[in-house]
Amino acid sequence: MVRGRISRLSVRDVRFPTSLGGHGSDAMHTDPDYSAAYVVIETDAEDGIKGCGITFTLGKGTEVDWSRKGRGAPGDSGRPKRGVGLVGQAGGKACLEVTCGHEKQMLAQGYPAYTTSCAWLGYSDDTLKQLCAQALKDGWTRFKVKVGTDLQDDMRRCQIIRDMIGPEKTLMMDANQRWDVPEAVEWMSKLAKFKPLWIEEPTSPDDILGHATISKALVPLGIGIATGEQCHNRVIFKQLLQAKALQFLQIDSCRLGSVNENLSVLLMAKKFEIPVCPHAGGVGLCELVQHLIIFDYISVSASLENRVCEYVDHLHEHFKYPVMIQRASYMPPKDPGYSTEMKEESVKKHQYPDGEVWKKLLPAQEN
């Protein structure tokens, strides 16, 4: 029985001026404005069911996604922006039935997370220290720092963070594809003294054998390779796994173009016994990926060993069903759907270029 037919599709360019505070800055993107092509599919169903989808970009890439979605075409906004993954926020009712110990554990303890919010590359030392101190106060035990543009600056910033969090807490590093292969090995050999759990995206995400070479050099130093946020299909992940090119697999809920594609990667990771530690943050990526990590734990991996999901404390207030973080862990969502619906007030305010926020900012930027 057909519940309803599509009656209307709208696409809106929503941009948040995160560059003003240095939020999201890294070795490849020094001043990003976290943005999204926000799609709403309405139906003529009596209960008003609708689907909401987002494509995370860094600002200008939204125009590419907007034009493709406006034509009804799936697509990819192109590196370094994020790819397309239209997903639904279905209406109706949800029922959470606890049937096993894994589900009970999720409800009680949540899924472990790490924070990237303390150490964006554009933050001053004072900001870094202030945010790191607050994160420690809030109970965070796993921290990620952006690296890759200047070795001496990286050494100094990593020393600050390691001194603040102590030797027992976990530190990760992320180069955002900045290096070539020999440079990645040399650079991380110098940063190994800070005991990072992994180096994320040390080189081009398409260089499978390059990642394998870096992995072979760094694993003896106790540093794993984490990558995957820019991988757009299961075939790239298959090659990374077969080449033993990574120790931590990072799915991205938007880059991989559907839930099904993500699930196929989760199954491969299980087969190769590689932990999944998803990329998140951006606009709505935490809201999306929470569903995938909980499914992975309950239905695929049944393990939390060496598993952790990224959390970035930005822009959640613009979503109708924001993620819930308690004790540095993702708590299972209790609302139906994929948590992609944005607040209409936020969309109107940040719509580019006619929203209230941009009507004020654009003239100032031009001057």
mmCIF file of C-alpha atoms in Angstrom:
data_model
loop_
_atom_site.group_PDB
_atom_site.id
_atom_site.type_symbol
_atom_site.label_atom_id
_atom_site.label_comp_id
_atom_site.label_asym_id
_atom_site.label_seq_id
_atom_site.Cartn_x
_atom_site.Cartn_y
_atom_site.Cartn_z
ATOM 1 C CA MET A 1 0.000 0.000 0.000
ATOM 2 C CA VAL A 2 1.347 3.429 -0.968
ATOM 3 C CA ARG A 3 1.495 5.648 2.103
ATOM 4 C CA GLY A 4 2.007 8.863 0.191
ATOM 5 C CA ARG A 5 3.586 10.323 -2.907
ATOM 6 C CA ILE A 6 6.265 12.980 -3.146
ATOM 7 C CA SER A 7 4.546 16.325 -3.529
ATOM 8 C CA ARG A 8 7.410 18.804 -3.161
ATOM 9 C CA LEU A 9 11.204 18.952 -2.978
ATOM 10 C CA SER A 10 13.120 21.950 -1.656
ATOM 11 C CA VAL A 11 16.883 22.547 -1.574
ATOM 12 C CA ARG A 12 18.427 25.272 0.563
ATOM 13 C CA ASP A 13 21.974 26.530 0.941
ATOM 14 C CA VAL A 14 22.611 26.780 4.698
ATOM 15 C CA ARG A 15 25.937 28.187 5.882
ATOM 16 C CA PHE A 16 27.310 28.885 9.334
ATOM 17 C CA PRO A 17 30.152 31.447 9.692
ATOM 18 C CA THR A 18 32.433 29.154 11.678
ATOM 19 C CA SER A 19 35.508 30.751 10.106
ATOM 20 C CA LEU A 20 35.004 33.810 12.317
ATOM 21 C CA GLY A 21 36.126 31.835 15.362
ATOM 22 C CA GLY A 22 38.613 29.487 13.682
ATOM 23 C CA HIS A 23 36.272 26.537 14.277
ATOM 24 C CA GLY A 24 36.951 23.657 11.906
ATOM 25 C CA SER A 25 40.355 24.976 10.802
ATOM 26 C CA ASP A 26 42.953 22.383 9.826
ATOM 27 C CA ALA A 27 45.990 21.912 7.592
ATOM 28 C CA MET A 28 43.900 21.801 4.395
ATOM 29 C CA HIS A 29 41.059 24.169 5.319
ATOM 30 C CA THR A 30 42.231 27.277 7.130
ATOM 31 C CA ASP A 31 38.939 29.195 7.264
ATOM 32 C CA PRO A 32 35.946 26.930 6.538
ATOM 33 C CA ASP A 33 32.338 27.981 6.966
ATOM 34 C CA TYR A 34 30.597 24.757 7.936
ATOM 35 C CA SER A 35 27.643 24.460 5.570
ATOM 36 C CA ALA A 36 25.076 22.117 4.096
ATOM 37 C CA ALA A 37 22.844 21.614 1.127
ATOM 38 C CA TYR A 38 19.657 20.918 3.067
ATOM 39 C CA VAL A 39 16.967 18.951 1.232
ATOM 40 C CA VAL A 40 13.383 18.399 2.340
ATOM 41 C CA ILE A 41 11.115 15.974 0.498
ATOM 42 C CA GLU A 42 7.447 16.444 1.352
ATOM 43 C CA THR A 43 4.626 14.004 0.647
ATOM 44 C CA ASP A 44 0.854 14.113 0.351
ATOM 45 C CA ALA A 45 0.463 11.498 3.111
ATOM 46 C CA GLU A 46 -2.203 12.292 5.689
ATOM 47 C CA ASP A 47 0.296 12.255 8.559
ATOM 48 C CA GLY A 48 2.581 14.689 6.721
ATOM 49 C CA ILE A 49 5.597 12.368 6.630
ATOM 50 C CA LYS A 50 8.648 13.976 5.062
ATOM 51 C CA GLY A 51 12.299 13.226 4.448
ATOM 52 C CA CYS A 52 15.182 15.549 5.342
ATOM 53 C CA GLY A 53 18.696 15.181 3.986
ATOM 54 C CA ILE A 54 21.981 17.016 4.336
ATOM 55 C CA THR A 55 25.238 17.207 2.417
ATOM 56 C CA PHE A 56 28.005 18.680 4.523
ATOM 57 C CA THR A 57 30.332 21.096 2.705
ATOM 58 C CA LEU A 58 32.745 23.839 3.694
ATOM 59 C CA GLY A 59 30.806 26.680 2.107
ATOM 60 C CA LYS A 60 31.393 27.190 -1.592
ATOM 61 C CA GLY A 61 30.896 23.504 -2.340
ATOM 62 C CA THR A 62 27.244 23.861 -1.381
ATOM 63 C CA GLU A 63 26.585 25.559 -4.716
ATOM 64 C CA VAL A 64 27.717 22.427 -6.540
ATOM 65 C CA ASP A 65 25.540 20.137 -4.433
ATOM 66 C CA TRP A 66 22.615 22.539 -4.670
ATOM 67 C CA SER A 67 22.683 22.514 -8.479
ATOM 68 C CA ARG A 68 22.850 18.712 -8.622
ATOM 69 C CA LYS A 69 20.086 18.170 -6.100
ATOM 70 C CA GLY A 70 17.965 20.772 -7.837
ATOM 71 C CA ARG A 71 18.135 18.602 -10.960
ATOM 72 C CA GLY A 72 17.329 15.524 -8.909
ATOM 73 C CA ALA A 73 20.815 14.144 -9.481
ATOM 74 C CA PRO A 74 22.943 12.354 -6.913
ATOM 75 C CA GLY A 75 26.496 13.554 -6.830
ATOM 76 C CA ASP A 76 29.718 14.393 -5.078
ATOM 77 C CA SER A 77 30.756 17.904 -4.216
ATOM 78 C CA GLY A 78 34.409 17.037 -4.800
ATOM 79 C CA ARG A 79 37.345 17.092 -2.413
ATOM 80 C CA PRO A 80 37.877 18.725 -0.033
ATOM 81 C CA LYS A 81 34.147 19.125 0.437
ATOM 82 C CA ARG A 82 31.889 16.317 1.573
ATOM 83 C CA GLY A 83 29.935 13.963 -0.650
ATOM 84 C CA VAL A 84 26.246 13.350 -1.005
ATOM 85 C CA GLY A 85 24.174 11.137 1.256
ATOM 86 C CA LEU A 86 20.467 11.939 1.181
ATOM 87 C CA VAL A 87 18.794 10.328 4.163
ATOM 88 C CA GLY A 88 15.341 10.486 5.683
ATOM 89 C CA GLN A 89 13.895 11.822 8.900
ATOM 90 C CA ALA A 90 10.766 9.726 8.909
ATOM 91 C CA GLY A 91 7.731 10.506 10.996
ATOM 92 C CA GLY A 92 5.680 8.006 12.920
ATOM 93 C CA LYS A 93 6.405 6.277 16.211
ATOM 94 C CA ALA A 94 9.428 4.427 17.461
ATOM 95 C CA CYS A 95 9.683 1.588 19.942
ATOM 96 C CA LEU A 96 12.981 0.674 21.580
ATOM 97 C CA GLU A 97 12.823 -2.885 22.822
ATOM 98 C CA VAL A 98 15.749 -4.025 24.922
ATOM 99 C CA THR A 99 16.512 -7.614 23.997
ATOM 100 C CA CYS A 100 20.169 -8.195 24.840
ATOM 101 C CA GLY A 101 23.020 -7.106 27.035
ATOM 102 C CA HIS A 102 24.608 -4.968 24.317
ATOM 103 C CA GLU A 103 21.474 -2.845 24.015
ATOM 104 C CA LYS A 104 21.248 -2.478 27.789
ATOM 105 C CA GLN A 105 24.881 -1.365 27.889
ATOM 106 C CA MET A 106 24.244 1.275 25.214
ATOM 107 C CA LEU A 107 21.252 2.638 27.109
ATOM 108 C CA ALA A 108 23.191 2.770 30.358
ATOM 109 C CA GLN A 109 26.683 3.810 29.284
ATOM 110 C CA GLY A 110 26.523 5.028 25.687
ATOM 111 C CA TYR A 111 29.139 4.741 22.940
ATOM 112 C CA PRO A 112 32.606 6.138 23.786
ATOM 113 C CA ALA A 113 33.564 9.383 22.053
ATOM 114 C CA TYR A 114 36.576 11.647 21.642
ATOM 115 C CA THR A 115 36.620 15.413 21.212
ATOM 116 C CA THR A 116 38.168 17.450 18.408
ATOM 117 C CA SER A 117 36.736 20.745 19.658
ATOM 118 C CA CYS A 118 39.777 21.757 21.722
ATOM 119 C CA ALA A 119 42.548 21.889 19.156
ATOM 120 C CA TRP A 120 41.574 23.309 15.773
ATOM 121 C CA LEU A 121 44.654 24.547 13.967
ATOM 122 C CA GLY A 122 43.466 28.157 13.939
ATOM 123 C CA TYR A 123 43.023 28.390 17.703
ATOM 124 C CA SER A 124 45.427 30.462 19.767
ATOM 125 C CA ASP A 125 47.352 28.805 22.583
ATOM 126 C CA ASP A 126 45.134 30.534 25.124
ATOM 127 C CA THR A 127 41.970 29.235 23.442
ATOM 128 C CA LEU A 128 43.457 25.757 23.180
ATOM 129 C CA LYS A 129 44.318 25.714 26.883
ATOM 130 C CA GLN A 130 40.941 27.094 27.922
ATOM 131 C CA LEU A 131 38.968 24.577 25.876
ATOM 132 C CA CYS A 132 41.191 21.672 26.877
ATOM 133 C CA ALA A 133 40.770 22.555 30.554
ATOM 134 C CA GLN A 134 37.001 22.702 30.130
ATOM 135 C CA ALA A 135 36.950 19.361 28.304
ATOM 136 C CA LEU A 136 38.887 17.744 31.134
ATOM 137 C CA LYS A 137 36.441 19.227 33.604
ATOM 138 C CA ASP A 138 33.575 17.783 31.551
ATOM 139 C CA GLY A 139 35.074 14.299 31.750
ATOM 140 C CA TRP A 140 36.715 13.885 28.344
ATOM 141 C CA THR A 141 39.595 11.406 28.245
ATOM 142 C CA ARG A 142 40.312 11.267 24.482
ATOM 143 C CA PHE A 143 41.508 14.282 22.503
ATOM 144 C CA LYS A 144 42.417 14.965 18.875
ATOM 145 C CA VAL A 145 44.769 17.717 17.705
ATOM 146 C CA LYS A 146 45.127 19.054 14.153
ATOM 147 C CA VAL A 147 48.667 18.973 12.736
ATOM 148 C CA GLY A 148 50.430 19.277 9.414
ATOM 149 C CA THR A 149 51.410 22.823 8.452
ATOM 150 C CA ASP A 150 54.491 23.541 10.580
ATOM 151 C CA LEU A 151 56.448 20.906 12.472
ATOM 152 C CA GLN A 152 57.746 23.175 15.215
ATOM 153 C CA ASP A 153 54.265 24.594 15.772
ATOM 154 C CA ASP A 154 52.895 21.048 15.951
ATOM 155 C CA MET A 155 55.549 20.096 18.496
ATOM 156 C CA ARG A 156 54.663 23.078 20.660
ATOM 157 C CA ARG A 157 50.892 22.568 20.506
ATOM 158 C CA CYS A 158 51.122 18.823 21.102
ATOM 159 C CA GLN A 159 53.355 19.468 24.113
ATOM 160 C CA ILE A 160 50.756 21.855 25.538
ATOM 161 C CA ILE A 161 47.963 19.315 25.149
ATOM 162 C CA ARG A 162 49.967 16.337 26.398
ATOM 163 C CA ASP A 163 51.084 18.311 29.457
ATOM 164 C CA MET A 164 47.465 19.247 30.191
ATOM 165 C CA ILE A 165 45.860 15.835 29.709
ATOM 166 C CA GLY A 166 48.711 13.815 31.207
ATOM 167 C CA PRO A 167 50.308 10.581 30.004
ATOM 168 C CA GLU A 168 47.328 8.305 30.655
ATOM 169 C CA LYS A 169 44.717 9.986 28.470
ATOM 170 C CA THR A 170 44.462 9.294 24.743
ATOM 171 C CA LEU A 171 45.780 11.692 22.103
ATOM 172 C CA MET A 172 45.114 11.429 18.367
ATOM 173 C CA MET A 173 46.478 13.537 15.503
ATOM 174 C CA ASP A 174 44.956 14.558 12.173
ATOM 175 C CA ALA A 175 46.917 15.919 9.170
ATOM 176 C CA ASN A 176 43.935 16.232 6.802
ATOM 177 C CA GLN A 177 45.832 14.817 3.785
ATOM 178 C CA ARG A 178 48.558 17.463 3.950
ATOM 179 C CA TRP A 179 51.684 15.315 3.451
ATOM 180 C CA ASP A 180 53.199 13.087 0.821
ATOM 181 C CA VAL A 181 54.284 9.630 1.932
ATOM 182 C CA PRO A 182 57.934 10.211 2.957
ATOM 183 C CA GLU A 183 56.979 13.492 4.628
ATOM 184 C CA ALA A 184 54.272 11.773 6.656
ATOM 185 C CA VAL A 185 56.720 9.175 7.965
ATOM 186 C CA GLU A 186 59.372 11.778 8.811
ATOM 187 C CA TRP A 187 56.913 14.192 10.438
ATOM 188 C CA MET A 188 55.220 11.556 12.573
ATOM 189 C CA SER A 189 58.557 10.090 13.636
ATOM 190 C CA LYS A 190 59.172 13.466 15.273
ATOM 191 C CA LEU A 191 55.687 13.628 16.831
ATOM 192 C CA ALA A 192 55.885 10.039 18.117
ATOM 193 C CA LYS A 193 57.251 11.346 21.441
ATOM 194 C CA PHE A 194 53.733 12.553 22.306
ATOM 195 C CA LYS A 195 52.381 8.982 22.079
ATOM 196 C CA PRO A 196 49.495 9.469 19.628
ATOM 197 C CA LEU A 197 47.108 6.580 19.196
ATOM 198 C CA TRP A 198 46.831 7.359 15.489
ATOM 199 C CA ILE A 199 47.645 9.784 12.716
ATOM 200 C CA GLU A 200 44.537 10.505 10.677
ATOM 201 C CA GLU A 201 44.609 11.119 6.920
ATOM 202 C CA PRO A 202 48.407 11.408 6.665
ATOM 203 C CA THR A 203 48.275 11.624 2.870
ATOM 204 C CA SER A 204 45.900 11.605 -0.105
ATOM 205 C CA PRO A 205 42.855 9.447 0.700
ATOM 206 C CA ASP A 206 43.126 7.777 -2.724
ATOM 207 C CA ASP A 207 46.702 6.589 -2.183
ATOM 208 C CA ILE A 208 46.071 3.071 -0.919
ATOM 209 C CA LEU A 209 49.650 1.876 -1.238
ATOM 210 C CA GLY A 210 50.944 5.132 0.226
ATOM 211 C CA HIS A 211 48.871 4.520 3.348
ATOM 212 C CA ALA A 212 50.234 0.985 3.481
ATOM 213 C CA THR A 213 53.807 2.304 3.338
ATOM 214 C CA ILE A 214 53.123 4.828 6.108
ATOM 215 C CA SER A 215 51.426 2.154 8.195
ATOM 216 C CA LYS A 216 54.393 -0.195 7.866
ATOM 217 C CA ALA A 217 56.735 2.555 9.047
ATOM 218 C CA LEU A 218 54.663 3.931 11.931
ATOM 219 C CA VAL A 219 53.065 0.862 13.517
ATOM 220 C CA PRO A 220 56.436 -0.166 15.067
ATOM 221 C CA LEU A 221 56.417 3.281 16.719
ATOM 222 C CA GLY A 222 53.038 2.543 18.274
ATOM 223 C CA ILE A 223 51.155 4.853 15.903
ATOM 224 C CA GLY A 224 48.175 3.537 13.954
ATOM 225 C CA ILE A 225 46.779 4.883 10.689
ATOM 226 C CA ALA A 226 43.197 6.168 10.694
ATOM 227 C CA THR A 227 41.493 7.095 7.439
ATOM 228 C CA GLY A 228 38.245 6.827 5.520
ATOM 229 C CA GLU A 229 36.318 10.071 5.916
ATOM 230 C CA GLN A 230 36.978 10.925 2.253
ATOM 231 C CA CYS A 231 36.349 7.403 0.923
ATOM 232 C CA HIS A 232 33.211 7.453 -1.183
ATOM 233 C CA ASN A 233 32.479 3.750 -1.670
ATOM 234 C CA ARG A 234 33.081 0.284 -0.258
ATOM 235 C CA VAL A 235 35.674 -0.574 -2.931
ATOM 236 C CA ILE A 236 38.194 1.958 -1.581
ATOM 237 C CA PHE A 237 37.687 0.559 1.901
ATOM 238 C CA LYS A 238 38.128 -2.973 0.590
ATOM 239 C CA GLN A 239 41.487 -2.025 -0.909
ATOM 240 C CA LEU A 240 42.634 -0.240 2.262
ATOM 241 C CA LEU A 241 41.749 -3.308 4.304
ATOM 242 C CA GLN A 242 43.359 -5.773 1.909
ATOM 243 C CA ALA A 243 46.556 -3.709 1.787
ATOM 244 C CA LYS A 244 46.726 -3.504 5.593
ATOM 245 C CA ALA A 245 46.882 0.249 5.140
ATOM 246 C CA LEU A 246 44.921 1.273 8.229
ATOM 247 C CA GLN A 247 44.428 0.247 11.851
ATOM 248 C CA PHE A 248 41.326 2.376 12.454
ATOM 249 C CA LEU A 249 38.559 2.631 9.856
ATOM 250 C CA GLN A 250 36.680 5.924 9.631
ATOM 251 C CA ILE A 251 33.355 5.866 7.844
ATOM 252 C CA ASP A 252 31.654 9.181 7.082
ATOM 253 C CA SER A 253 27.863 9.184 7.113
ATOM 254 C CA CYS A 254 27.632 11.707 4.260
ATOM 255 C CA ARG A 255 30.612 10.750 2.105
ATOM 256 C CA LEU A 256 29.401 7.171 1.766
ATOM 257 C CA GLY A 257 26.269 7.709 -0.287
ATOM 258 C CA SER A 258 23.744 5.673 1.660
ATOM 259 C CA VAL A 259 23.071 3.703 4.801
ATOM 260 C CA ASN A 260 23.488 0.485 2.810
ATOM 261 C CA GLU A 261 26.975 1.478 1.644
ATOM 262 C CA ASN A 262 27.967 2.212 5.234
ATOM 263 C CA LEU A 263 26.634 -1.141 6.392
ATOM 264 C CA SER A 264 28.689 -2.990 3.786
ATOM 265 C CA VAL A 265 31.823 -1.282 5.102
ATOM 266 C CA LEU A 266 30.931 -2.180 8.695
ATOM 267 C CA LEU A 267 30.674 -5.817 7.651
ATOM 268 C CA MET A 268 34.046 -5.721 5.887
ATOM 269 C CA ALA A 269 35.658 -4.143 8.929
ATOM 270 C CA LYS A 270 34.275 -6.996 11.021
ATOM 271 C CA LYS A 271 35.733 -9.544 8.616
ATOM 272 C CA PHE A 272 39.189 -7.930 8.749
ATOM 273 C CA GLU A 273 38.934 -7.315 12.514
ATOM 274 C CA ILE A 274 39.594 -3.588 12.159
ATOM 275 C CA PRO A 275 37.795 -1.266 14.604
ATOM 276 C CA VAL A 276 35.418 1.342 13.166
ATOM 277 C CA CYS A 277 35.982 4.844 14.583
ATOM 278 C CA PRO A 278 33.730 7.111 12.508
ATOM 279 C CA HIS A 279 34.459 10.634 11.372
ATOM 280 C CA ALA A 280 31.883 13.149 12.604
ATOM 281 C CA GLY A 281 31.424 16.850 13.309
ATOM 282 C CA GLY A 282 30.601 19.274 10.520
ATOM 283 C CA VAL A 283 26.913 20.008 10.021
ATOM 284 C CA GLY A 284 24.851 17.087 11.300
ATOM 285 C CA LEU A 285 27.465 14.366 10.938
ATOM 286 C CA CYS A 286 27.333 13.514 14.652
ATOM 287 C CA GLU A 287 23.535 13.307 14.421
ATOM 288 C CA LEU A 288 23.811 10.905 11.489
ATOM 289 C CA VAL A 289 26.652 8.680 12.568
ATOM 290 C CA GLN A 290 25.287 7.931 16.039
ATOM 291 C CA HIS A 291 22.815 5.531 14.435
ATOM 292 C CA LEU A 292 25.561 3.704 12.532
ATOM 293 C CA ILE A 293 27.898 3.207 15.492
ATOM 294 C CA ILE A 294 25.152 1.878 17.714
ATOM 295 C CA PHE A 295 24.021 -0.504 14.964
ATOM 296 C CA ASP A 296 27.621 -1.621 14.509
ATOM 297 C CA TYR A 297 27.999 -2.418 18.198
ATOM 298 C CA ILE A 298 24.662 -4.167 18.664
ATOM 299 C CA SER A 299 24.389 -6.039 15.364
ATOM 300 C CA VAL A 300 27.884 -6.379 13.846
ATOM 301 C CA SER A 301 30.993 -5.969 15.994
ATOM 302 C CA ALA A 302 29.569 -6.613 19.484
ATOM 303 C CA SER A 303 32.729 -4.961 20.782
ATOM 304 C CA LEU A 304 33.892 -1.571 22.046
ATOM 305 C CA GLU A 305 37.582 -2.526 22.073
ATOM 306 C CA ASN A 306 39.654 0.221 20.411
ATOM 307 C CA ARG A 307 36.410 1.824 19.200
ATOM 308 C CA VAL A 308 35.544 5.464 19.642
ATOM 309 C CA CYS A 309 33.502 7.996 17.671
ATOM 310 C CA GLU A 310 34.462 11.595 16.956
ATOM 311 C CA TYR A 311 32.469 14.389 18.562
ATOM 312 C CA VAL A 312 32.658 18.085 17.720
ATOM 313 C CA ASP A 313 30.705 20.469 19.917
ATOM 314 C CA HIS A 314 29.487 22.818 17.171
ATOM 315 C CA LEU A 315 26.084 23.560 15.583
ATOM 316 C CA HIS A 316 23.996 20.899 17.317
ATOM 317 C CA GLU A 317 21.619 23.602 18.547
ATOM 318 C CA HIS A 318 20.345 23.984 14.978
ATOM 319 C CA PHE A 319 18.934 20.446 14.834
ATOM 320 C CA LYS A 320 15.519 19.359 16.002
ATOM 321 C CA TYR A 321 16.921 16.103 17.389
ATOM 322 C CA PRO A 322 20.529 16.852 18.480
ATOM 323 C CA VAL A 323 22.899 14.220 19.763
ATOM 324 C CA MET A 324 23.049 13.593 23.491
ATOM 325 C CA ILE A 325 26.493 13.360 25.080
ATOM 326 C CA GLN A 326 26.887 12.120 28.635
ATOM 327 C CA ARG A 327 30.133 11.137 30.352
ATOM 328 C CA ALA A 328 32.013 11.642 27.067
ATOM 329 C CA SER A 329 29.781 9.113 25.317
ATOM 330 C CA TYR A 330 27.045 9.161 22.684
ATOM 331 C CA MET A 331 23.730 8.221 24.274
ATOM 332 C CA PRO A 332 21.248 6.323 22.063
ATOM 333 C CA PRO A 333 18.701 8.615 20.372
ATOM 334 C CA LYS A 334 15.100 8.134 21.447
ATOM 335 C CA ASP A 335 13.390 9.881 18.532
ATOM 336 C CA PRO A 336 12.423 8.125 15.271
ATOM 337 C CA GLY A 337 14.302 8.750 12.038
ATOM 338 C CA TYR A 338 17.882 9.640 11.137
ATOM 339 C CA SER A 339 18.086 12.865 13.185
ATOM 340 C CA THR A 340 18.646 15.060 10.114
ATOM 341 C CA GLU A 341 15.804 17.552 10.524
ATOM 342 C CA MET A 342 17.009 21.094 11.124
ATOM 343 C CA LYS A 343 15.113 23.808 12.943
ATOM 344 C CA GLU A 344 13.275 25.985 10.444
ATOM 345 C CA GLU A 345 14.266 29.121 12.322
ATOM 346 C CA SER A 346 17.955 28.220 12.012
ATOM 347 C CA VAL A 347 17.630 27.398 8.321
ATOM 348 C CA LYS A 348 15.975 30.735 7.548
ATOM 349 C CA LYS A 349 18.500 32.681 9.610
ATOM 350 C CA HIS A 350 21.561 31.052 8.005
ATOM 351 C CA GLN A 351 20.309 30.571 4.451
ATOM 352 C CA TYR A 352 22.879 31.886 1.977
ATOM 353 C CA PRO A 353 22.975 34.657 0.859
ATOM 354 C CA ASP A 354 19.580 36.038 1.947
ATOM 355 C CA GLY A 355 19.379 34.911 5.569
ATOM 356 C CA GLU A 356 19.662 37.367 8.417
ATOM 357 C CA VAL A 357 23.191 36.282 9.335
ATOM 358 C CA TRP A 358 24.595 36.669 5.823
ATOM 359 C CA LYS A 359 22.802 39.930 5.083
ATOM 360 C CA LYS A 360 24.886 41.389 7.893
ATOM 361 C CA LEU A 361 28.164 39.554 7.194
ATOM 362 C CA LEU A 362 28.499 39.791 3.422
ATOM 363 C CA PRO A 363 28.573 43.601 3.201
ATOM 364 C CA ALA A 364 31.124 43.697 6.031
ATOM 365 C CA GLN A 365 33.318 41.132 4.256
ATOM 366 C CA GLU A 366 33.142 43.061 0.988
ATOM 367 C CA ASN A 367 34.331 46.188 2.765
#
